[in-house]
CSV table of C-alpha atoms in Angstrom, one decimal:
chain,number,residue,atom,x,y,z
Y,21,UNK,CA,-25.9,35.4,-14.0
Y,22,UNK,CA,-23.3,37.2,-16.1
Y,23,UNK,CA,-20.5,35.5,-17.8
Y,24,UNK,CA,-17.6,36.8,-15.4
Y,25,UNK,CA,-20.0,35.9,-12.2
Y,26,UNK,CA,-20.5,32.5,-13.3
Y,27,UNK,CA,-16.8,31.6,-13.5
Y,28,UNK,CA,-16.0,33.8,-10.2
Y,29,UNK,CA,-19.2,31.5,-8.7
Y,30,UNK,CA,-17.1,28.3,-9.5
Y,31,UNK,CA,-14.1,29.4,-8.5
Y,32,UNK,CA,-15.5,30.1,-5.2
Y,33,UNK,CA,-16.8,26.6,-4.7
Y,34,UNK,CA,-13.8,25.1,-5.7
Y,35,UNK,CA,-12.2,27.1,-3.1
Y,36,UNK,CA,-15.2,26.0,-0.6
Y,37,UNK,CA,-14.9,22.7,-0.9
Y,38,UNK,CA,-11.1,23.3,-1.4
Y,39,UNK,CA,-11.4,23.8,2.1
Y,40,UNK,CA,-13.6,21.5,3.8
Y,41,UNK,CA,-12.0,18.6,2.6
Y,42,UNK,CA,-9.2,19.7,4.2
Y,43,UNK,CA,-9.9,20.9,6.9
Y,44,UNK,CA,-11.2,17.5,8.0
Y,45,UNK,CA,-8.0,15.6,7.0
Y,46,UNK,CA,-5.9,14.7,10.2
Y,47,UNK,CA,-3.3,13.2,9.0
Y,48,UNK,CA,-2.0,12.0,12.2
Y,49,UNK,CA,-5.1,9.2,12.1
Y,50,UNK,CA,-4.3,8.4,8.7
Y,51,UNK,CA,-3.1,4.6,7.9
Y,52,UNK,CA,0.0,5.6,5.7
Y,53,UNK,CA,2.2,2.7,7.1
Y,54,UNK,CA,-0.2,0.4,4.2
Y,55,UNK,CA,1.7,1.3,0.9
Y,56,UNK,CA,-1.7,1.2,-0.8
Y,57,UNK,CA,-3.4,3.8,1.4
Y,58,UNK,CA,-0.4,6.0,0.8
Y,59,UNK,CA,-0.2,6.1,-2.4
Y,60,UNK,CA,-3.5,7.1,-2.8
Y,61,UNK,CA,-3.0,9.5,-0.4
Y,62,UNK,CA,0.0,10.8,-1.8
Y,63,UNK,CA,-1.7,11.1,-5.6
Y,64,UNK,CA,-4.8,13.1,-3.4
Y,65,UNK,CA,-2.2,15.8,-2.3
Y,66,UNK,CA,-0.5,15.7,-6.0
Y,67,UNK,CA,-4.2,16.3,-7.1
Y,68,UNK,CA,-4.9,18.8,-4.8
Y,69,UNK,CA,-1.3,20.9,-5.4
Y,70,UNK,CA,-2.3,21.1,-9.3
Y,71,UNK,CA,-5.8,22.2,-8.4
Y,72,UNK,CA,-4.5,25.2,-6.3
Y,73,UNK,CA,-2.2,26.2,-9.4
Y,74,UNK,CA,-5.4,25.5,-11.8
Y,75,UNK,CA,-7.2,28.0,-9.4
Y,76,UNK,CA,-4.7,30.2,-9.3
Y,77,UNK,CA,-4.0,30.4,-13.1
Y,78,UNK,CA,-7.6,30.7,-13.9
Y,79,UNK,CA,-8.2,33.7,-11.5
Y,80,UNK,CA,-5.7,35.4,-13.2
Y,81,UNK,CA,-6.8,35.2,-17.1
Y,82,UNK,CA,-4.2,32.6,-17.7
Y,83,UNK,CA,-6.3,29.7,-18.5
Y,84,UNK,CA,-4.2,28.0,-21.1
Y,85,UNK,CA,-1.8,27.4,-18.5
Y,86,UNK,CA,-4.4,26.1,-16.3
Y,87,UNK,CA,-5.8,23.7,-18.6
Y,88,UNK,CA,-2.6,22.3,-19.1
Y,89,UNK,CA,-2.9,21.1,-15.5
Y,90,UNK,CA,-5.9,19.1,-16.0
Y,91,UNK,CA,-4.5,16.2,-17.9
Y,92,UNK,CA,-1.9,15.3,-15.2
Y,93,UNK,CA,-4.7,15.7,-12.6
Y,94,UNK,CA,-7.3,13.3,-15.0
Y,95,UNK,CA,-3.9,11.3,-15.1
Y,96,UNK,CA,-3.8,11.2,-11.1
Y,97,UNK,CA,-7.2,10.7,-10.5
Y,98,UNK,CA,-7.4,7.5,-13.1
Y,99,UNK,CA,-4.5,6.2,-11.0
Y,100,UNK,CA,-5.9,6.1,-7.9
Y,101,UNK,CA,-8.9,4.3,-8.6
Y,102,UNK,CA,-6.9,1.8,-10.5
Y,103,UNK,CA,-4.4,1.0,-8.0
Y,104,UNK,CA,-7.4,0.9,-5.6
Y,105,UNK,CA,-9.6,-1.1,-7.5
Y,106,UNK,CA,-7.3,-3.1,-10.3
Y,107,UNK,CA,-4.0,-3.6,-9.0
Y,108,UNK,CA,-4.5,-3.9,-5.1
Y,109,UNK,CA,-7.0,-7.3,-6.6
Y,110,UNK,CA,-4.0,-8.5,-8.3
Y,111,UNK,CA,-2.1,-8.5,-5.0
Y,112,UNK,CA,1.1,-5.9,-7.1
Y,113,UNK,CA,3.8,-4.0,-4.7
Y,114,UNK,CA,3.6,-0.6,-4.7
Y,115,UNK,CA,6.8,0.1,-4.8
Y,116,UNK,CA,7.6,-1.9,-8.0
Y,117,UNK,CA,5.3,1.3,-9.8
Y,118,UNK,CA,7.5,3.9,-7.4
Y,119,UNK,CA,10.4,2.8,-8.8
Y,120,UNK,CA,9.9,1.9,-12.3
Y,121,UNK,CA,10.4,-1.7,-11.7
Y,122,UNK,CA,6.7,-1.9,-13.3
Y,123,UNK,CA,5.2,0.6,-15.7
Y,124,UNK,CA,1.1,1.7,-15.6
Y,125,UNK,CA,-0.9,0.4,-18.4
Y,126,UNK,CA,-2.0,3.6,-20.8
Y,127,UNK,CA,-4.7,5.5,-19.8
Y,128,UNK,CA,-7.1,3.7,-22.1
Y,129,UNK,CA,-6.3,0.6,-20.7
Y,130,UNK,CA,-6.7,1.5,-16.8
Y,131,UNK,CA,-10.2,2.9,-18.3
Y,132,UNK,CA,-10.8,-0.3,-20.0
Y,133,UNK,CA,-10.4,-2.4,-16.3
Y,134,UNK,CA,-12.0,0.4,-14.4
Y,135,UNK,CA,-15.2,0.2,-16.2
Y,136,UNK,CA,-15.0,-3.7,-16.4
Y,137,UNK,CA,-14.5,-3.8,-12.6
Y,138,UNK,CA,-17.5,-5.1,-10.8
Y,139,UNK,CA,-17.5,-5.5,-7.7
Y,140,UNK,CA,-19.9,-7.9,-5.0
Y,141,UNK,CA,-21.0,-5.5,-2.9
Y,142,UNK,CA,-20.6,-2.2,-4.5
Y,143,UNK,CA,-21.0,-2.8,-8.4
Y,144,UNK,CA,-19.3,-1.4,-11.5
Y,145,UNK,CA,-18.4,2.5,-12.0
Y,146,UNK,CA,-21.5,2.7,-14.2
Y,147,UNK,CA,-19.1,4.9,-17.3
Y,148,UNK,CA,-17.8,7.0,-15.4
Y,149,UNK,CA,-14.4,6.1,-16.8
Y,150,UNK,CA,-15.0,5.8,-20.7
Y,151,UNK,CA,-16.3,9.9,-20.6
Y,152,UNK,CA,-12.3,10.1,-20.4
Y,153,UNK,CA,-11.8,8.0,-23.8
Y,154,UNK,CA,-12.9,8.7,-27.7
Y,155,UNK,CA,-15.9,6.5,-26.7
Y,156,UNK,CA,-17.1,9.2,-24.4
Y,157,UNK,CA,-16.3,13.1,-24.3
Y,158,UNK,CA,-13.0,12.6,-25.0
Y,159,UNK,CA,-11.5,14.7,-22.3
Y,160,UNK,CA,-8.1,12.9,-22.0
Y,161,UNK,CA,-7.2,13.6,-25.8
Y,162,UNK,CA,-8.7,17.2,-25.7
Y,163,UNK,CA,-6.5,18.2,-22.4
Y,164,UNK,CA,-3.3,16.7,-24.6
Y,165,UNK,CA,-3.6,19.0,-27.4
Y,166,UNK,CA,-2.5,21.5,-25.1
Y,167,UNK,CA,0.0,19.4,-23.4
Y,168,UNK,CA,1.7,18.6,-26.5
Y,169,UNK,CA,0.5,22.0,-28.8
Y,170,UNK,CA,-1.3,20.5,-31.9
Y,171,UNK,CA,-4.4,20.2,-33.1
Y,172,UNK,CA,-7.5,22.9,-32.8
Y,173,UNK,CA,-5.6,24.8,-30.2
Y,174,UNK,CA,-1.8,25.2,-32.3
Y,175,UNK,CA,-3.9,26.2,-35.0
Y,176,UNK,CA,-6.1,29.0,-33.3
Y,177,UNK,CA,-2.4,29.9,-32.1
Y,178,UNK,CA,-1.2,29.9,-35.2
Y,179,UNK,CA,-3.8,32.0,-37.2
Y,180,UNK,CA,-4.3,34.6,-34.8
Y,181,UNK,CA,-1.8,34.9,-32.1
Y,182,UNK,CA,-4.3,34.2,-29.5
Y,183,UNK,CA,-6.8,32.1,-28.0
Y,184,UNK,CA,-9.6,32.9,-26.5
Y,185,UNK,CA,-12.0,30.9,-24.8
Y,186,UNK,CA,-16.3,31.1,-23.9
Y,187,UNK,CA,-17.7,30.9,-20.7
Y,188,UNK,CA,-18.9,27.6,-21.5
Y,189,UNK,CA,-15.8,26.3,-22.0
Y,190,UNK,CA,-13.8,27.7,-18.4
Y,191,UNK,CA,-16.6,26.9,-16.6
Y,192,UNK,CA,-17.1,22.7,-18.4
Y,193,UNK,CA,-13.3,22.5,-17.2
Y,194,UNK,CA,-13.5,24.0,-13.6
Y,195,UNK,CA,-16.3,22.1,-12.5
Y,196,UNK,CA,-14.8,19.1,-14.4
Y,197,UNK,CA,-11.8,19.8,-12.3
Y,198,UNK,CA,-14.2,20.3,-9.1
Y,199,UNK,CA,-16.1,17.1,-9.7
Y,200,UNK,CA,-12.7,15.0,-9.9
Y,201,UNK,CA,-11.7,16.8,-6.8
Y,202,UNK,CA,-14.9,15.4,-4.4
Y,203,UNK,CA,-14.5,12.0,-6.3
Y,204,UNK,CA,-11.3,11.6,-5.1
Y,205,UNK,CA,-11.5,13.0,-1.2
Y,206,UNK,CA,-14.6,10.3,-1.0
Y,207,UNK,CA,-11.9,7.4,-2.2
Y,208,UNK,CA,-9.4,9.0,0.5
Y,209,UNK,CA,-11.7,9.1,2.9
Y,210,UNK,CA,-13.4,5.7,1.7
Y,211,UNK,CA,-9.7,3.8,1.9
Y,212,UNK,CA,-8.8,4.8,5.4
Y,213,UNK,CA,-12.3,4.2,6.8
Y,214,UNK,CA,-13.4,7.4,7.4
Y,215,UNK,CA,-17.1,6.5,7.2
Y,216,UNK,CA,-18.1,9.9,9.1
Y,217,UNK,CA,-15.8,12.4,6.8
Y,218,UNK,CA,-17.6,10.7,3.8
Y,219,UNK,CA,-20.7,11.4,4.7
Y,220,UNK,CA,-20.3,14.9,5.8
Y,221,UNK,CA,-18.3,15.4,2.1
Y,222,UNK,CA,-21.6,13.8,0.1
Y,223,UNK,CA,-23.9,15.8,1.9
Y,224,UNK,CA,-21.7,19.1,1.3
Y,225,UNK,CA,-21.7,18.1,-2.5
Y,226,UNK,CA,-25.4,17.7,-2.3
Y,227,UNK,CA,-25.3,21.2,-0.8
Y,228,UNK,CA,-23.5,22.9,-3.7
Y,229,UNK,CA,-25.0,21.1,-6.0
Y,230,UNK,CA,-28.8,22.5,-4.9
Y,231,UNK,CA,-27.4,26.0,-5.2
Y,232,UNK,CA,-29.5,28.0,-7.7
């Protein structure tokens, strides 16, 4: 597969599963009166607005701008598990995080919780938190040079007026972004007890992933 066919290949299943997980969202049956159910639902469709853009930006060679995206989405996606996971345990109000009555920890720490967090029945997260953190791949600091314009990619910037980026690279952040996508429809679909519209979404992720 040629460079420009692999990315075009992701895209597409981005776009795919884009679209199945929404078309089986009916919002109508959705619990939203529980503050903690809509907040995560509300950081899904945050998620899912930055991935169109991501998309978007990336079809049309603009892929600085798209990366840009993906530390507010790693950002959103962290949050939802933690207010699912770490701060529903501790019994907090919503609202008091709506309306700045009560700030998040930093991203390291709701890392730290969410990969101490074991639960009875369904265990820990097994890492999949510290890949985020210096411990791991480091994704969260990597996104931020380009949120704040230092580092590696102010200096490429700097030296030659341009950037330019390998296959490799689009294609580790688009199916990064993909991956956090399906993560986080199967913990909407986990938290208002869609046991059906989970399973169909892990057997469509099985699906793409056995794609040659």
């Amino acid at each position: 597969m040629d460079n420009v066919k692999k990315i075009d290949t992701i895209l597409e299943e981005i776009d795919e599963i884009f679209s199945f997980v929404h078309n089986m969202i009916n919002e109508k049956e959705f619990n939203l009166e529980d503050p903690y159910k809509r907040i995560n639902y509300t950081y899904f469709k945050l998620f899912s607005c930055h991935l169109e853009s991501l998309w978007i930006l990336t079809e049309n060679n603009h892929f600085s701008s798209a990366i840009l995206l993906m530390r507010t989405m790693l950002e959103l996606f962290v949050k939802s598990f933690y207010f699912e996971f770490i701060e529903k345990e501790k019994g907090s109000i919503v609202e008091d995080f709506i309306i700045e009555k009560k700030d998040f920890p930093s991203f390291f720490n709701m890392t730290k919780e969410l990969e101490e967090y074991n639960h009875e029945s369904y265990g820990d997260f097994k890492g999949s938190f510290i890949q985020f953190t210096k411990n791991g791949l480091a994704s969260y600091g990597k996104y931020s040079l380009f949120s704040h314009g230092r580092g590696e990619v102010l200096r490429a910037f700097y030296t030659h007026n341009k950037i330019s980026y390998t296959t490799e690279q689009v294609s580790d952040v688009l199916l990064s972004a993909k991956g956090l996508f399906e993560q986080l429809s199967l913990l909407l679909f986990f938290t208002q007890k869609k046991d059906k519209e989970v399973g169909l979404l892990l057997e469509k992720i099985k699906a793409l992933a056995s794609r040659p």
